[in-house]
Amino acid sequence: MKAVLFDLDGTLIDTAQDFIRIIQNMCREENRDVVDAALIRTQVSEGARAMVKLVYPELDVNDPVFLAHRQRFLDIYGANIAVDTDLFDGMYPLLEALESHQIPWGIVTNKPRWLSEALLKALNLTERCAVLVCPEDVSKTKPDPEPMYLAAQQIHVNAKDCIYVGDHPRDIDAGRNANMYTILAAYGYLPLEHKDDLTAWHADCIVNTVQELHKVVSQLVNIT
């Protein structure tokens, strides 16, 4: 293997605490029951709409009122994008090991580019990341393989020589659809409806910690 690509939220970066704070504050402001932090965590990978739906379950997602709440959520998050956010524990050594052996690493995410770029900048990762592919860059997002192929093309590596790490079934499907080696990050924000049988995701490998991920990736890219 010649490159490592990551999903963003719940795989490379632990963003949950910022989302939890914002959603719970929205609940308090609206005098609604405060949504449990663990439940919010399972919805992070589903995006802003799913998280805001936890606060306003009675509203249709296309309702102008719901859309206004969603935009407010995004505005708050964009202005406070990395208050309690950082790489997952153990991820810095993994990235440093890849970089020291000239193994490019990058990100393929369904997170909007303006938020993804702001997050990478806040964590001083912009210059270190070899490629960032966001929904705006493609006509079809994950689980379609288009963003995977684009990422591989931009770093001049054949898709079959890439590892893709993700914490959602669409991540694994996208990687498999592009013939990449897929790793399921079981330490991430596993969606409730898919977390009971991780083998059903058909990933090439399942890791429960970043430390385990480091070991597996090191073996695959031959830097042990």
PDB file of C-alpha atoms in Angstrom:
ATOM      1  CA  MET A   1       0.000   0.000   0.000  1.00  0.00           C
ATOM      2  CA  LYS A   2       1.244   3.465  -0.916  1.00  0.00           C
ATOM      3  CA  ALA A   3      -1.176   5.968   0.667  1.00  0.00           C
ATOM      4  CA  VAL A   4      -3.654   6.304   3.526  1.00  0.00           C
ATOM      5  CA  LEU A   5      -6.963   8.138   3.223  1.00  0.00           C
ATOM      6  CA  PHE A   6      -9.231   8.926   6.151  1.00  0.00           C
ATOM      7  CA  ASP A   7     -12.801   9.912   6.734  1.00  0.00           C
ATOM      8  CA  LEU A   8     -12.777  13.110   8.799  1.00  0.00           C
ATOM      9  CA  ASP A   9     -15.253  13.236  11.711  1.00  0.00           C
ATOM     10  CA  GLY A  10     -15.111  10.144  13.885  1.00  0.00           C
ATOM     11  CA  THR A  11     -12.088   8.646  12.150  1.00  0.00           C
ATOM     12  CA  LEU A  12      -9.229  11.128  11.934  1.00  0.00           C
ATOM     13  CA  ILE A  13     -10.569  13.907  14.144  1.00  0.00           C
ATOM     14  CA  ASP A  14     -12.684  13.689  17.303  1.00  0.00           C
ATOM     15  CA  THR A  15     -15.208  16.485  16.732  1.00  0.00           C
ATOM     16  CA  ALA A  16     -18.064  15.080  18.820  1.00  0.00           C
ATOM     17  CA  GLN A  17     -17.662  17.254  21.900  1.00  0.00           C
ATOM     18  CA  ASP A  18     -18.146  20.466  19.945  1.00  0.00           C
ATOM     19  CA  PHE A  19     -21.313  19.103  18.353  1.00  0.00           C
ATOM     20  CA  ILE A  20     -22.585  17.845  21.697  1.00  0.00           C
ATOM     21  CA  ARG A  21     -22.116  21.261  23.280  1.00  0.00           C
ATOM     22  CA  ILE A  22     -23.925  23.082  20.462  1.00  0.00           C
ATOM     23  CA  ILE A  23     -26.863  20.665  20.259  1.00  0.00           C
ATOM     24  CA  GLN A  24     -27.354  20.580  24.013  1.00  0.00           C
ATOM     25  CA  ASN A  25     -27.222  24.381  24.188  1.00  0.00           C
ATOM     26  CA  MET A  26     -29.870  24.573  21.465  1.00  0.00           C
ATOM     27  CA  CYS A  27     -32.050  22.257  23.549  1.00  0.00           C
ATOM     28  CA  ARG A  28     -31.671  24.464  26.615  1.00  0.00           C
ATOM     29  CA  GLU A  29     -32.391  27.646  24.672  1.00  0.00           C
ATOM     30  CA  GLU A  30     -35.618  26.104  23.361  1.00  0.00           C
ATOM     31  CA  ASN A  31     -36.559  24.685  26.789  1.00  0.00           C
ATOM     32  CA  ARG A  32     -36.489  21.186  25.349  1.00  0.00           C
ATOM     33  CA  ASP A  33     -35.217  17.985  26.897  1.00  0.00           C
ATOM     34  CA  VAL A  34     -31.442  17.893  26.573  1.00  0.00           C
ATOM     35  CA  VAL A  35     -30.381  15.217  24.100  1.00  0.00           C
ATOM     36  CA  ASP A  36     -28.025  12.603  25.539  1.00  0.00           C
ATOM     37  CA  ALA A  37     -24.398  13.087  24.535  1.00  0.00           C
ATOM     38  CA  ALA A  38     -24.003   9.450  23.507  1.00  0.00           C
ATOM     39  CA  LEU A  39     -26.930   9.739  21.092  1.00  0.00           C
ATOM     40  CA  ILE A  40     -25.542  12.910  19.536  1.00  0.00           C
ATOM     41  CA  ARG A  41     -22.219  11.137  19.040  1.00  0.00           C
ATOM     42  CA  THR A  42     -23.882   8.423  16.945  1.00  0.00           C
ATOM     43  CA  GLN A  43     -25.360  11.067  14.638  1.00  0.00           C
ATOM     44  CA  VAL A  44     -22.222  13.109  13.956  1.00  0.00           C
ATOM     45  CA  SER A  45     -21.339  11.136  10.830  1.00  0.00           C
ATOM     46  CA  GLU A  46     -24.884  11.636   9.540  1.00  0.00           C
ATOM     47  CA  GLY A  47     -24.317  15.383   9.339  1.00  0.00           C
ATOM     48  CA  ALA A  48     -25.964  18.590  10.516  1.00  0.00           C
ATOM     49  CA  ARG A  49     -29.470  17.607   9.463  1.00  0.00           C
ATOM     50  CA  ALA A  50     -29.449  14.451  11.594  1.00  0.00           C
ATOM     51  CA  MET A  51     -28.055  16.248  14.634  1.00  0.00           C
ATOM     52  CA  VAL A  52     -30.517  19.141  14.414  1.00  0.00           C
ATOM     53  CA  LYS A  53     -33.329  16.612  13.966  1.00  0.00           C
ATOM     54  CA  LEU A  54     -32.526  15.378  17.480  1.00  0.00           C
ATOM     55  CA  VAL A  55     -33.573  18.798  18.796  1.00  0.00           C
ATOM     56  CA  TYR A  56     -36.612  19.240  16.550  1.00  0.00           C
ATOM     57  CA  PRO A  57     -37.920  15.720  15.821  1.00  0.00           C
ATOM     58  CA  GLU A  58     -41.390  17.045  14.968  1.00  0.00           C
ATOM     59  CA  LEU A  59     -40.180  19.206  12.074  1.00  0.00           C
ATOM     60  CA  ASP A  60     -39.829  17.987   8.508  1.00  0.00           C
ATOM     61  CA  VAL A  61     -36.262  18.421   7.294  1.00  0.00           C
ATOM     62  CA  ASN A  62     -37.521  20.518   4.369  1.00  0.00           C
ATOM     63  CA  ASP A  63     -39.585  22.820   6.581  1.00  0.00           C
ATOM     64  CA  PRO A  64     -38.232  26.395   6.360  1.00  0.00           C
ATOM     65  CA  VAL A  65     -38.224  26.544  10.167  1.00  0.00           C
ATOM     66  CA  PHE A  66     -36.066  23.414  10.333  1.00  0.00           C
ATOM     67  CA  LEU A  67     -33.747  24.755   7.641  1.00  0.00           C
ATOM     68  CA  ALA A  68     -33.323  27.964   9.630  1.00  0.00           C
ATOM     69  CA  HIS A  69     -32.391  25.961  12.733  1.00  0.00           C
ATOM     70  CA  ARG A  70     -29.938  23.911  10.666  1.00  0.00           C
ATOM     71  CA  GLN A  71     -28.303  27.050   9.301  1.00  0.00           C
ATOM     72  CA  ARG A  72     -28.021  28.492  12.790  1.00  0.00           C
ATOM     73  CA  PHE A  73     -26.367  25.276  13.945  1.00  0.00           C
ATOM     74  CA  LEU A  74     -23.858  25.491  11.082  1.00  0.00           C
ATOM     75  CA  ASP A  75     -23.154  29.159  11.781  1.00  0.00           C
ATOM     76  CA  ILE A  76     -22.454  28.452  15.451  1.00  0.00           C
ATOM     77  CA  TYR A  77     -20.263  25.485  14.591  1.00  0.00           C
ATOM     78  CA  GLY A  78     -18.359  27.387  11.922  1.00  0.00           C
ATOM     79  CA  ALA A  79     -17.568  30.160  14.389  1.00  0.00           C
ATOM     80  CA  ASN A  80     -16.477  27.689  17.093  1.00  0.00           C
ATOM     81  CA  ILE A  81     -15.108  24.848  15.016  1.00  0.00           C
ATOM     82  CA  ALA A  82     -12.353  23.468  17.215  1.00  0.00           C
ATOM     83  CA  VAL A  83     -13.067  24.454  20.809  1.00  0.00           C
ATOM     84  CA  ASP A  84     -13.013  20.882  22.123  1.00  0.00           C
ATOM     85  CA  THR A  85     -11.822  19.137  18.961  1.00  0.00           C
ATOM     86  CA  ASP A  86      -8.523  17.405  18.257  1.00  0.00           C
ATOM     87  CA  LEU A  87      -7.091  14.400  16.487  1.00  0.00           C
ATOM     88  CA  PHE A  88      -8.064  11.140  18.142  1.00  0.00           C
ATOM     89  CA  ASP A  89      -5.616  10.104  20.836  1.00  0.00           C
ATOM     90  CA  GLY A  90      -2.707   8.340  19.163  1.00  0.00           C
ATOM     91  CA  MET A  91      -3.336   9.815  15.712  1.00  0.00           C
ATOM     92  CA  TYR A  92      -0.467  12.319  15.823  1.00  0.00           C
ATOM     93  CA  PRO A  93       2.177   9.548  16.048  1.00  0.00           C
ATOM     94  CA  LEU A  94       0.528   7.699  13.156  1.00  0.00           C
ATOM     95  CA  LEU A  95       0.562  10.754  10.894  1.00  0.00           C
ATOM     96  CA  GLU A  96       4.147  11.526  11.880  1.00  0.00           C
ATOM     97  CA  ALA A  97       5.188   7.961  11.043  1.00  0.00           C
ATOM     98  CA  LEU A  98       3.554   8.171   7.620  1.00  0.00           C
ATOM     99  CA  GLU A  99       5.138  11.540   6.891  1.00  0.00           C
ATOM    100  CA  SER A 100       8.593  10.428   7.995  1.00  0.00           C
ATOM    101  CA  HIS A 101       8.416   7.604   5.445  1.00  0.00           C
ATOM    102  CA  GLN A 102       6.986   9.815   2.669  1.00  0.00           C
ATOM    103  CA  ILE A 103       3.647   7.980   2.703  1.00  0.00           C
ATOM    104  CA  PRO A 104       0.991  10.524   1.673  1.00  0.00           C
ATOM    105  CA  TRP A 105      -2.163  10.759   3.747  1.00  0.00           C
ATOM    106  CA  GLY A 106      -5.359  12.588   2.971  1.00  0.00           C
ATOM    107  CA  ILE A 107      -9.050  12.986   3.649  1.00  0.00           C
ATOM    108  CA  VAL A 108     -12.209  12.020   1.781  1.00  0.00           C
ATOM    109  CA  THR A 109     -15.228  13.419   3.577  1.00  0.00           C
ATOM    110  CA  ASN A 110     -18.883  14.318   3.137  1.00  0.00           C
ATOM    111  CA  LYS A 111     -18.283  17.395   5.309  1.00  0.00           C
ATOM    112  CA  PRO A 112     -18.632  20.686   3.364  1.00  0.00           C
ATOM    113  CA  ARG A 113     -15.342  22.153   2.197  1.00  0.00           C
ATOM    114  CA  TRP A 114     -15.670  25.436   4.093  1.00  0.00           C
ATOM    115  CA  LEU A 115     -15.964  23.540   7.364  1.00  0.00           C
ATOM    116  CA  SER A 116     -13.343  20.927   6.486  1.00  0.00           C
ATOM    117  CA  GLU A 117     -10.763  23.540   5.547  1.00  0.00           C
ATOM    118  CA  ALA A 118     -11.494  25.597   8.659  1.00  0.00           C
ATOM    119  CA  LEU A 119     -11.083  22.505  10.827  1.00  0.00           C
ATOM    120  CA  LEU A 120      -7.769  21.513   9.264  1.00  0.00           C
ATOM    121  CA  LYS A 121      -6.499  25.078   9.613  1.00  0.00           C
ATOM    122  CA  ALA A 122      -7.488  25.198  13.287  1.00  0.00           C
ATOM    123  CA  LEU A 123      -5.524  22.003  13.952  1.00  0.00           C
ATOM    124  CA  ASN A 124      -2.519  23.028  11.813  1.00  0.00           C
ATOM    125  CA  LEU A 125      -3.070  20.140   9.416  1.00  0.00           C
ATOM    126  CA  THR A 126      -3.622  22.022   6.161  1.00  0.00           C
ATOM    127  CA  GLU A 127      -0.069  21.748   4.865  1.00  0.00           C
ATOM    128  CA  ARG A 128       0.359  18.199   6.117  1.00  0.00           C
ATOM    129  CA  CYS A 129      -2.714  16.779   4.382  1.00  0.00           C
ATOM    130  CA  ALA A 130      -1.804  15.647   0.852  1.00  0.00           C
ATOM    131  CA  VAL A 131      -5.371  15.733  -0.460  1.00  0.00           C
ATOM    132  CA  LEU A 132      -8.799  16.844   0.724  1.00  0.00           C
ATOM    133  CA  VAL A 133     -11.867  15.730  -1.223  1.00  0.00           C
ATOM    134  CA  CYS A 134     -15.233  17.195  -0.194  1.00  0.00           C
ATOM    135  CA  PRO A 135     -18.770  16.938  -1.617  1.00  0.00           C
ATOM    136  CA  GLU A 136     -18.279  20.084  -3.705  1.00  0.00           C
ATOM    137  CA  ASP A 137     -15.482  18.370  -5.626  1.00  0.00           C
ATOM    138  CA  VAL A 138     -17.571  15.533  -7.077  1.00  0.00           C
ATOM    139  CA  SER A 139     -20.914  14.821  -8.694  1.00  0.00           C
ATOM    140  CA  LYS A 140     -21.547  11.823  -6.417  1.00  0.00           C
ATOM    141  CA  THR A 141     -20.471  11.491  -2.782  1.00  0.00           C
ATOM    142  CA  LYS A 142     -19.695   8.421  -0.684  1.00  0.00           C
ATOM    143  CA  PRO A 143     -20.648   5.581  -0.918  1.00  0.00           C
ATOM    144  CA  ASP A 144     -20.036   6.221  -4.616  1.00  0.00           C
ATOM    145  CA  PRO A 145     -16.353   5.641  -5.460  1.00  0.00           C
ATOM    146  CA  GLU A 146     -15.984   8.929  -7.373  1.00  0.00           C
ATOM    147  CA  PRO A 147     -14.425  10.877  -4.459  1.00  0.00           C
ATOM    148  CA  MET A 148     -12.109   7.959  -3.719  1.00  0.00           C
ATOM    149  CA  TYR A 149     -10.835   7.846  -7.279  1.00  0.00           C
ATOM    150  CA  LEU A 150     -10.385  11.629  -7.278  1.00  0.00           C
ATOM    151  CA  ALA A 151      -8.317  11.535  -4.090  1.00  0.00           C
ATOM    152  CA  ALA A 152      -6.096   8.775  -5.461  1.00  0.00           C
ATOM    153  CA  GLN A 153      -5.658  10.654  -8.722  1.00  0.00           C
ATOM    154  CA  GLN A 154      -4.655  13.865  -6.971  1.00  0.00           C
ATOM    155  CA  ILE A 155      -1.888  12.138  -5.004  1.00  0.00           C
ATOM    156  CA  HIS A 156      -0.815  10.115  -8.064  1.00  0.00           C
ATOM    157  CA  VAL A 157      -1.477   6.726  -6.484  1.00  0.00           C
ATOM    158  CA  ASN A 158      -3.557   3.919  -7.945  1.00  0.00           C
ATOM    159  CA  ALA A 159      -6.776   3.472  -5.958  1.00  0.00           C
ATOM    160  CA  LYS A 160      -5.992  -0.194  -5.341  1.00  0.00           C
ATOM    161  CA  ASP A 161      -2.809   0.907  -3.563  1.00  0.00           C
ATOM    162  CA  CYS A 162      -4.711   3.109  -1.093  1.00  0.00           C
ATOM    163  CA  ILE A 163      -5.992   2.345   2.390  1.00  0.00           C
ATOM    164  CA  TYR A 164      -9.270   3.971   3.392  1.00  0.00           C
ATOM    165  CA  VAL A 165     -10.251   4.282   7.052  1.00  0.00           C
ATOM    166  CA  GLY A 166     -13.812   5.137   8.086  1.00  0.00           C
ATOM    167  CA  ASP A 167     -16.427   4.769  10.805  1.00  0.00           C
ATOM    168  CA  HIS A 168     -19.612   4.551   8.716  1.00  0.00           C
ATOM    169  CA  PRO A 169     -20.913   1.882   6.313  1.00  0.00           C
ATOM    170  CA  ARG A 170     -20.814   4.380   3.436  1.00  0.00           C
ATOM    171  CA  ASP A 171     -17.082   4.829   4.074  1.00  0.00           C
ATOM    172  CA  ILE A 172     -16.407   1.135   3.784  1.00  0.00           C
ATOM    173  CA  ASP A 173     -18.710   0.820   0.772  1.00  0.00           C
ATOM    174  CA  ALA A 174     -16.954   3.711  -0.969  1.00  0.00           C
ATOM    175  CA  GLY A 175     -13.535   2.225  -0.321  1.00  0.00           C
ATOM    176  CA  ARG A 176     -14.613  -1.221  -1.475  1.00  0.00           C
ATOM    177  CA  ASN A 177     -16.256   0.243  -4.575  1.00  0.00           C
ATOM    178  CA  ALA A 178     -12.905   1.824  -5.454  1.00  0.00           C
ATOM    179  CA  ASN A 179     -10.980  -1.407  -4.735  1.00  0.00           C
ATOM    180  CA  MET A 180      -9.166   0.177  -1.796  1.00  0.00           C
ATOM    181  CA  TYR A 181      -8.124  -1.686   1.339  1.00  0.00           C
ATOM    182  CA  THR A 182     -10.775  -0.733   3.893  1.00  0.00           C
ATOM    183  CA  ILE A 183     -10.373  -0.374   7.646  1.00  0.00           C
ATOM    184  CA  LEU A 184     -13.382   0.077   9.915  1.00  0.00           C
ATOM    185  CA  ALA A 185     -12.589   2.490  12.748  1.00  0.00           C
ATOM    186  CA  ALA A 186     -14.690   0.934  15.507  1.00  0.00           C
ATOM    187  CA  TYR A 187     -13.475   3.631  17.916  1.00  0.00           C
ATOM    188  CA  GLY A 188     -15.452   6.198  15.910  1.00  0.00           C
ATOM    189  CA  TYR A 189     -19.047   7.400  15.745  1.00  0.00           C
ATOM    190  CA  LEU A 190     -20.724   4.170  14.725  1.00  0.00           C
ATOM    191  CA  PRO A 191     -24.377   4.729  13.725  1.00  0.00           C
ATOM    192  CA  LEU A 192     -26.818   2.989  16.056  1.00  0.00           C
ATOM    193  CA  GLU A 193     -28.493   0.938  13.354  1.00  0.00           C
ATOM    194  CA  HIS A 194     -25.200  -0.515  12.122  1.00  0.00           C
ATOM    195  CA  LYS A 195     -23.062  -1.013  15.230  1.00  0.00           C
ATOM    196  CA  ASP A 196     -24.270  -4.431  16.401  1.00  0.00           C
ATOM    197  CA  ASP A 197     -22.693  -6.462  13.587  1.00  0.00           C
ATOM    198  CA  LEU A 198     -19.570  -4.776  12.295  1.00  0.00           C
ATOM    199  CA  THR A 199     -18.621  -7.813  10.226  1.00  0.00           C
ATOM    200  CA  ALA A 200     -21.659  -7.059   8.051  1.00  0.00           C
ATOM    201  CA  TRP A 201     -19.849  -3.950   6.806  1.00  0.00           C
ATOM    202  CA  HIS A 202     -17.398  -6.252   4.975  1.00  0.00           C
ATOM    203  CA  ALA A 203     -14.348  -4.142   5.765  1.00  0.00           C
ATOM    204  CA  ASP A 204     -10.983  -5.757   5.154  1.00  0.00           C
ATOM    205  CA  CYS A 205     -10.019  -5.022   8.749  1.00  0.00           C
ATOM    206  CA  ILE A 206     -11.638  -3.765  11.967  1.00  0.00           C
ATOM    207  CA  VAL A 207      -9.669  -1.793  14.561  1.00  0.00           C
ATOM    208  CA  ASN A 208     -10.913  -0.803  18.005  1.00  0.00           C
ATOM    209  CA  THR A 209      -8.292   1.812  18.857  1.00  0.00           C
ATOM    210  CA  VAL A 210      -6.037   4.251  17.038  1.00  0.00           C
ATOM    211  CA  GLN A 211      -3.072   2.371  18.449  1.00  0.00           C
ATOM    212  CA  GLU A 212      -4.340  -0.772  16.728  1.00  0.00           C
ATOM    213  CA  LEU A 213      -4.869   1.250  13.553  1.00  0.00           C
ATOM    214  CA  HIS A 214      -1.260   2.457  13.748  1.00  0.00           C
ATOM    215  CA  LYS A 215      -0.011  -1.116  13.931  1.00  0.00           C
ATOM    216  CA  VAL A 216      -2.156  -2.334  11.027  1.00  0.00           C
ATOM    217  CA  VAL A 217      -1.355   0.630   8.781  1.00  0.00           C
ATOM    218  CA  SER A 218       2.363   0.360   9.527  1.00  0.00           C
ATOM    219  CA  GLN A 219       2.333  -3.257   8.390  1.00  0.00           C
ATOM    220  CA  LEU A 220       0.335  -2.486   5.249  1.00  0.00           C
ATOM    221  CA  VAL A 221       2.596   0.355   4.104  1.00  0.00           C
ATOM    222  CA  ASN A 222       5.692  -1.523   5.254  1.00  0.00           C
ATOM    223  CA  ILE A 223       7.077   0.982   7.749  1.00  0.00           C
ATOM    224  CA  THR A 224       7.383  -1.393  10.715  1.00  0.00           C
TER     225      THR A 224
END
